[in-house]
Structure formats: C-alpha cells, structure tokens
JSON list of C-alpha atoms in Angstrom, two decimals:
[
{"chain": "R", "resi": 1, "resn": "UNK", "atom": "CA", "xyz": [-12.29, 10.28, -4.40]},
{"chain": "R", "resi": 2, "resn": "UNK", "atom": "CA", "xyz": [-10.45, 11.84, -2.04]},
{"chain": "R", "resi": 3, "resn": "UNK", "atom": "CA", "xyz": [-7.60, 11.03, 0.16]},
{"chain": "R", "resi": 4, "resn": "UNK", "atom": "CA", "xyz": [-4.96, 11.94, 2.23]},
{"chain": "R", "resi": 5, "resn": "UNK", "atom": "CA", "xyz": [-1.19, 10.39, 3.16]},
{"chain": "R", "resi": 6, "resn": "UNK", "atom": "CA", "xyz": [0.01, 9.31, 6.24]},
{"chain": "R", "resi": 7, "resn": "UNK", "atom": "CA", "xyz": [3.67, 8.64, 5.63]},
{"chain": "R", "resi": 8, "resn": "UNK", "atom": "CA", "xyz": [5.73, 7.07, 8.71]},
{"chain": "R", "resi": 9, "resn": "UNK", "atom": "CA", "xyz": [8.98, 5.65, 8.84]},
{"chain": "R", "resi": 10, "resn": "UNK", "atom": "CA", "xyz": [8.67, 2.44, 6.98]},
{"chain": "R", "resi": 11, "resn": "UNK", "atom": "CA", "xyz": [4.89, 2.45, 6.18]},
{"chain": "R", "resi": 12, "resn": "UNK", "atom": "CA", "xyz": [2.19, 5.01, 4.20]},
{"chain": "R", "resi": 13, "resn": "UNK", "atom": "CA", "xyz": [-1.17, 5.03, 4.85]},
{"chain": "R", "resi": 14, "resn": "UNK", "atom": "CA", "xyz": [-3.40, 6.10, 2.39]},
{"chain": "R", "resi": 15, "resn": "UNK", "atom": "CA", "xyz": [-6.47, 7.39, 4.00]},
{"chain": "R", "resi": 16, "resn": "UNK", "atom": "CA", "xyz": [-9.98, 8.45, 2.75]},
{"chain": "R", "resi": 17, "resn": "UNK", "atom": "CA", "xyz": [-10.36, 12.36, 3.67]},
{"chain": "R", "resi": 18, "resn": "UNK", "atom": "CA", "xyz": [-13.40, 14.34, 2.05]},
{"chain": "R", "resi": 19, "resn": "UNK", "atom": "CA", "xyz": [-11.21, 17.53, 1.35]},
{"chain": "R", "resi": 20, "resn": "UNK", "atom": "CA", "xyz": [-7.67, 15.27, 0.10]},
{"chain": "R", "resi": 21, "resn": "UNK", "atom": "CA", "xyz": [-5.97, 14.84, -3.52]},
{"chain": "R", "resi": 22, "resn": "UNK", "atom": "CA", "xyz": [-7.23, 12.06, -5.88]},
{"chain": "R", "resi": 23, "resn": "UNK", "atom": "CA", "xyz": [-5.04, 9.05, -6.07]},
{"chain": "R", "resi": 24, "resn": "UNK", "atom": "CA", "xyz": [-3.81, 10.19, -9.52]},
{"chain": "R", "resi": 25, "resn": "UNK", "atom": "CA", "xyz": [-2.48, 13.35, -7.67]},
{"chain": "R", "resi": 26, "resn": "UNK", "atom": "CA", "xyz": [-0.75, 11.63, -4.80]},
{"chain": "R", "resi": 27, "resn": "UNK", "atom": "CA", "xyz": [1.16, 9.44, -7.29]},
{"chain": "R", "resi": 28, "resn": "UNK", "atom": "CA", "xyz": [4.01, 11.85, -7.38]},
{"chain": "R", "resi": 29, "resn": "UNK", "atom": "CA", "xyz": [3.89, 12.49, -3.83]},
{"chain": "R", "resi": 30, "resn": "UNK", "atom": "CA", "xyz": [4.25, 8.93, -2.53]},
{"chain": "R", "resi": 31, "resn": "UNK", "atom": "CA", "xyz": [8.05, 7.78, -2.41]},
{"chain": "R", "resi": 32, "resn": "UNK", "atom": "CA", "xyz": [7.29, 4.37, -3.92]},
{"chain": "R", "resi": 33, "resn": "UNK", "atom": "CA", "xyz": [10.56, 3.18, -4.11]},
{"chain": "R", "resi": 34, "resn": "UNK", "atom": "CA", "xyz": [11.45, 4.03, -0.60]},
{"chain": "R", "resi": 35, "resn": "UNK", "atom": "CA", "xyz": [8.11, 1.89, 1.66]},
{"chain": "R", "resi": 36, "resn": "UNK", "atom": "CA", "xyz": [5.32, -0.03, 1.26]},
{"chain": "R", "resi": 37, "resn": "UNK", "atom": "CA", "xyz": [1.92, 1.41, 1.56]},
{"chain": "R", "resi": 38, "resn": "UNK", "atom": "CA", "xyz": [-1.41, 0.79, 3.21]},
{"chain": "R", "resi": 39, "resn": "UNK", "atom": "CA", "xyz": [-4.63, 1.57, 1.64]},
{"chain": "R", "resi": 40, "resn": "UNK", "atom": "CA", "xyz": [-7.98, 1.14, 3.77]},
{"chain": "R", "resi": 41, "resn": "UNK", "atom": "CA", "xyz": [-10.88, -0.07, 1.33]},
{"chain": "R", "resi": 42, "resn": "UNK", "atom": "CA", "xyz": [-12.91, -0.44, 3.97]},
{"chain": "R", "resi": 43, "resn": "UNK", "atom": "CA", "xyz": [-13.98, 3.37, 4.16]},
{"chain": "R", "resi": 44, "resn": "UNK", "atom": "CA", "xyz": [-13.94, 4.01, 0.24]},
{"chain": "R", "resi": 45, "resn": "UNK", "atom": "CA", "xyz": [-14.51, 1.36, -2.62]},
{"chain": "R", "resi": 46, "resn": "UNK", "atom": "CA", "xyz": [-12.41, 2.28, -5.19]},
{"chain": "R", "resi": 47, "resn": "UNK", "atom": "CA", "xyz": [-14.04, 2.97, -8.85]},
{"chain": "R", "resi": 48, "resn": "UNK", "atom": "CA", "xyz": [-12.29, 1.04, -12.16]},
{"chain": "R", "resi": 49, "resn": "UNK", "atom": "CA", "xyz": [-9.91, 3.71, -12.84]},
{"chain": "R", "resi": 50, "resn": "UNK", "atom": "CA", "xyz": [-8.49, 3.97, -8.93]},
{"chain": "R", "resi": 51, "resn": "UNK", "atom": "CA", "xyz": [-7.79, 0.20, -9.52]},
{"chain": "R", "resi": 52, "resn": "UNK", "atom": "CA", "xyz": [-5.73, 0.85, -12.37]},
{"chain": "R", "resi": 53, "resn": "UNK", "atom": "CA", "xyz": [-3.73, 3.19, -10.34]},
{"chain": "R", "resi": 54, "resn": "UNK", "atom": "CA", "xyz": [-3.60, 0.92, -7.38]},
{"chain": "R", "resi": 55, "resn": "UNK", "atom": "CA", "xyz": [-2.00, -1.27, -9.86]},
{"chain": "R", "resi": 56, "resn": "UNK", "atom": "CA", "xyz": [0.29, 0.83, -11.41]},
{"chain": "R", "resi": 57, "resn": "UNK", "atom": "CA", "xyz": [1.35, 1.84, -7.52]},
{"chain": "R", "resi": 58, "resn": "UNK", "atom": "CA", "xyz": [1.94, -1.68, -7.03]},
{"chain": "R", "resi": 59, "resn": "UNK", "atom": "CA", "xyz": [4.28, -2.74, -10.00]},
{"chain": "R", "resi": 60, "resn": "UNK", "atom": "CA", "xyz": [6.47, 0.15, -8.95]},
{"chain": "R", "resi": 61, "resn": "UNK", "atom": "CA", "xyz": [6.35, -0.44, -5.30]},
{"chain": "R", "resi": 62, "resn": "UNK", "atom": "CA", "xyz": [7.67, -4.17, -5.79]},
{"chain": "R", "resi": 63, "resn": "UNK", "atom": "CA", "xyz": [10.40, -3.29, -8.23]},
{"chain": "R", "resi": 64, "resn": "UNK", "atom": "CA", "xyz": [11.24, -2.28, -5.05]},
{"chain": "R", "resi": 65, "resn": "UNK", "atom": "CA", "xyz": [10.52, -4.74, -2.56]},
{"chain": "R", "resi": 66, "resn": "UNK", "atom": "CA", "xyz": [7.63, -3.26, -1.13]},
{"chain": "R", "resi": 67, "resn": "UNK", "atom": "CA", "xyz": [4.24, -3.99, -0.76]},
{"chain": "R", "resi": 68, "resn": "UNK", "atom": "CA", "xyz": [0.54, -2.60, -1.58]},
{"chain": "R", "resi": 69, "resn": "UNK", "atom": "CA", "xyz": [-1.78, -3.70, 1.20]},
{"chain": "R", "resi": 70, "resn": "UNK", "atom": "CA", "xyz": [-5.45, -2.88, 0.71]},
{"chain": "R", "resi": 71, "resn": "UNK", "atom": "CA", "xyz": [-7.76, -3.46, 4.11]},
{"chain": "R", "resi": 72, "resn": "UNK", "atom": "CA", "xyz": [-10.90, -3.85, 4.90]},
{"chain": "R", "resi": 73, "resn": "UNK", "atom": "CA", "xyz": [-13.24, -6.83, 5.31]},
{"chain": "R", "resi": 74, "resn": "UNK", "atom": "CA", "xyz": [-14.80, -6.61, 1.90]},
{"chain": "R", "resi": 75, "resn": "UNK", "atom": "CA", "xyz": [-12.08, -8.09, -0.91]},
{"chain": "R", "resi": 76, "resn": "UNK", "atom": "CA", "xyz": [-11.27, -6.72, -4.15]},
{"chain": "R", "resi": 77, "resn": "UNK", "atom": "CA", "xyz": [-9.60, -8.05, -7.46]},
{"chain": "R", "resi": 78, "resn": "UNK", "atom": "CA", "xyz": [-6.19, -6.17, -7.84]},
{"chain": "R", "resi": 79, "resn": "UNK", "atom": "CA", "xyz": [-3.88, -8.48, -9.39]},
{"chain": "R", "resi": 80, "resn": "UNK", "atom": "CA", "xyz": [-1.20, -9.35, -7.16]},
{"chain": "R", "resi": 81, "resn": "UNK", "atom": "CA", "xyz": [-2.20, -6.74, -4.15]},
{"chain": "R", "resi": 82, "resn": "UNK", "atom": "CA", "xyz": [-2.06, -8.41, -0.93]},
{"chain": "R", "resi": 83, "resn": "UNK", "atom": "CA", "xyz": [-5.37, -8.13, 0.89]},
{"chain": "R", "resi": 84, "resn": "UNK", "atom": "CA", "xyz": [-5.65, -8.28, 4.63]},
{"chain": "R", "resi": 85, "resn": "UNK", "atom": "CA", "xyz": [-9.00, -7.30, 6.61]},
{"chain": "R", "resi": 86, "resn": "UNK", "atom": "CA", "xyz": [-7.01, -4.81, 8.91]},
{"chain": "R", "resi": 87, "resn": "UNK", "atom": "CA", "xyz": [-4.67, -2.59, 9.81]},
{"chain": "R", "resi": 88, "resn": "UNK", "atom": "CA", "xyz": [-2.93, -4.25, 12.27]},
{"chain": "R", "resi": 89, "resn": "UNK", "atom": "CA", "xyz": [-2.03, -7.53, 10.14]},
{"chain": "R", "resi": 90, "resn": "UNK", "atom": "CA", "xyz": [-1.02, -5.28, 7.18]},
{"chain": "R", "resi": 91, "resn": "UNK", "atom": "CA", "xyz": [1.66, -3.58, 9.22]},
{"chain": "R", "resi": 92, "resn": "UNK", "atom": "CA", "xyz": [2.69, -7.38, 10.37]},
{"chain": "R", "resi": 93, "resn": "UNK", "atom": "CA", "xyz": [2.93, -8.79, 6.69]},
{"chain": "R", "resi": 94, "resn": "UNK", "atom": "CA", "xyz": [4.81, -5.63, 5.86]},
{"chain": "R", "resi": 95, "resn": "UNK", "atom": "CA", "xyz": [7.15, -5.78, 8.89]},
{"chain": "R", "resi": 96, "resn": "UNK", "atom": "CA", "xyz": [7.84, -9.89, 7.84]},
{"chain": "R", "resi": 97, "resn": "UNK", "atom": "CA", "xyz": [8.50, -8.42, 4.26]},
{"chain": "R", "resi": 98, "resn": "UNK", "atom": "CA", "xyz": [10.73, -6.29, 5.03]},
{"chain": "R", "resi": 99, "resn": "UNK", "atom": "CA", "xyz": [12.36, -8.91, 7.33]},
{"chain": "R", "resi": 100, "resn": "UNK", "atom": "CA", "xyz": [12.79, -11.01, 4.70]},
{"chain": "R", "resi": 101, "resn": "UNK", "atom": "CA", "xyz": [13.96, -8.84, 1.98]},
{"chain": "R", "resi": 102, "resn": "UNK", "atom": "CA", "xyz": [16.95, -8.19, 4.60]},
{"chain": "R", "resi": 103, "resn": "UNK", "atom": "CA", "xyz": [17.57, -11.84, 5.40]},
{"chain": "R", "resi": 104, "resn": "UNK", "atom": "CA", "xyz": [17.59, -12.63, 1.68]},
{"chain": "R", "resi": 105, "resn": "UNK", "atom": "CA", "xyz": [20.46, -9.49, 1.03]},
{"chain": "R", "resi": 106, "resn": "UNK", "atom": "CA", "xyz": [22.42, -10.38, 3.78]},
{"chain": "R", "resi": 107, "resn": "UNK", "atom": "CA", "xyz": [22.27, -14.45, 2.66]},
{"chain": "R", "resi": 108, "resn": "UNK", "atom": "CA", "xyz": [23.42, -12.71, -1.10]},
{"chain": "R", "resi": 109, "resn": "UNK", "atom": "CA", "xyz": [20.36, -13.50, -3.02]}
]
C-alpha cells in the first residue's frame, strides 16, 4: 500500500511505488482543489479502506471541478469515479473537463 505522486501542471498521478506513503498519508499532500488526479489500478488493487479514501479524494476533487480517474483494464465500484482502461484516455477526459468547465465560466453558468 504504497505509492508515490507525480504532480504536473494540470494532472497528478498517483503511482504504485514499494518504498511510497499510504494513500491516507498523501491526502494532505495532494492539492485537491487545484487538479484532477490519475490513479493506475492496474498495478495495485486497492483494499476496502483505500476505496473509501479514493472516495473521499473524489467528493473534494469535484467540489472543485476536477476529476478522479482510476486506470487499468480491470473495473472497480467507486461511486461516481470515472474509469478509463489507460493513461492516455484519462489525460483526454481530463483535458475535455477542464475544457468544459472553462466554456461553461466564460458562457456564465
């Protein structure tokens, strides 16, 4: 359970690293109000109480506009998380997000 933050200019990435924090302890180092965030499921399956953080991540991180993208080809159940199977077509869906959450201020919605 251990993982590591890759934090770009619009995007994190959280990535499985044997010798990283637990998601728990990355919570306060993630800027969720600020981007959206990547997590690969494909090279860790996350236990019950990682989903409840996921989740937790992800009511914040919308408050704000963002999104929570888990990836990998096997799905899970995380209650409103959008699930792609890679990389690549998370950082399109949050690209388009982010597209349209600037469309929609600049309209005045």
């Amino acid at each position: 359970m251990s993982f590591k933050l890759d934090i770009s200019e619009e995007i994190i990435s959280v990535i499985y690293e044997e010798k990283g924090k637990s998601l728990a302890a990355l919570t306060s180092e993630i800027p969720l109000e600020k981007l959206s965030v990547i997590v690969d499921y494909a090279t860790y399956k996350f236990g019950v109480s990682d989903l409840g953080i996921l989740q937790k991540w992800n009511e914040r991180i919308k408050e704000y506009d963002g999104l929570l993208v888990l990836t990998g080809e096997e799905r899970t159940e995380v209650e409103g998380v959008l699930f792609l199977p890679t990389f690549h077509e998370a950082k399109e869906a949050i690209f388009m997000n982010d597209l349209e959450n600037q469309f929609l201020k600049e309209m005045g919605e």
